[in-house]
Coordinates of C-alpha atoms in Angstrom, one line a residue:
M9 CA -1.3 22.8 23.8
S10 CA -1.6 25.8 21.5
D11 CA -0.5 26.0 17.9
F12 CA 3.0 27.5 17.3
N13 CA 4.5 28.6 14.0
K14 CA 8.0 30.0 14.3
V15 CA 11.0 29.6 12.1
I16 CA 14.6 30.7 12.7
L17 CA 17.1 30.4 9.9
V18 CA 20.8 31.2 9.9
G19 CA 22.4 31.1 6.5
R20 CA 23.8 33.0 3.5
I21 CA 22.0 35.0 0.9
G22 CA 22.3 33.2 -2.5
N23 CA 21.0 35.8 -4.9
D24 CA 21.3 39.5 -5.7
L25 CA 18.6 41.5 -3.9
E26 CA 16.1 43.3 -6.0
L27 CA 13.7 45.6 -4.1
K28 CA 10.3 45.7 -5.9
T29 CA 7.1 47.6 -5.3
S30 CA 3.6 46.1 -5.0
A31 CA 0.5 47.4 -6.8
Q32 CA -0.3 49.2 -3.6
G33 CA 3.1 51.0 -3.6
K34 CA 4.6 49.0 -0.7
P35 CA 8.2 47.6 -1.0
Y36 CA 8.9 43.9 -0.9
L37 CA 11.9 41.7 -1.4
K38 CA 12.5 38.0 -2.2
L39 CA 15.5 36.3 -0.8
S40 CA 17.0 32.8 -1.3
I41 CA 18.8 31.6 1.9
A42 CA 21.2 28.7 1.9
T43 CA 21.6 26.6 5.0
K44 CA 23.9 23.7 5.6
A45 CA 23.1 20.4 7.2
F46 CA 25.5 17.6 8.1
R47 CA 24.2 14.0 8.0
R48 CA 25.8 10.6 8.5
G49 CA 26.5 8.8 5.4
A50 CA 25.5 5.2 4.7
E51 CA 26.8 2.5 7.1
G52 CA 28.4 5.0 9.5
S53 CA 30.7 6.7 7.0
D54 CA 31.9 10.3 7.4
A55 CA 29.4 13.1 7.6
V56 CA 27.9 14.3 4.3
E57 CA 27.2 18.0 3.9
A58 CA 23.8 19.0 2.3
T59 CA 22.7 22.5 1.3
N60 CA 19.1 23.4 1.8
W61 CA 17.5 26.4 0.0
H62 CA 14.8 28.5 1.6
R63 CA 12.7 31.2 -0.1
V64 CA 12.1 34.2 2.1
M65 CA 10.1 37.4 1.6
A66 CA 10.4 40.7 3.5
F67 CA 7.8 43.5 3.3
G68 CA 7.7 47.2 4.1
S69 CA 10.5 48.8 6.0
Q70 CA 12.2 45.5 6.6
A71 CA 12.5 45.0 2.8
Q72 CA 14.0 48.5 2.5
H73 CA 16.6 47.8 5.2
C74 CA 17.6 44.4 3.7
S75 CA 18.1 46.1 0.3
D76 CA 20.2 48.8 1.9
Y77 CA 22.5 46.7 4.0
L78 CA 22.6 43.1 2.6
R79 CA 24.3 41.7 -0.4
K80 CA 24.7 38.2 -2.0
G81 CA 26.8 36.1 0.3
S82 CA 25.9 38.0 3.5
T83 CA 25.2 35.9 6.5
V84 CA 21.7 36.5 7.9
L85 CA 19.5 35.4 10.7
I86 CA 15.8 35.2 9.7
D87 CA 13.1 35.0 12.4
G88 CA 9.6 34.5 11.1
F89 CA 6.8 32.1 10.4
L90 CA 6.3 29.3 7.9
E91 CA 3.6 29.6 5.2
E92 CA 3.0 26.6 2.9
R93 CA 1.8 27.1 -0.6
K94 CA 0.5 24.4 -2.9
W95 CA 0.8 24.7 -6.6

């Protein structure tokens, strides 16, 4: 079986978008996306809602389009790959 790294998120933008430019002059954008998950509470009680936050980056023309058309609170579908960083 081959390796596969794909992520699809559907959520709402949680911050004001700020288009920035890299040292090489290319645009980039950082987004915070909120997604909701519903889980069963302890001992079969009602479902509990939890909000998960995801940090997403867009580069180049995608960053420019996001900046032009999206605002805080907009619903978005993100299709990309997962990259883990260790601090």
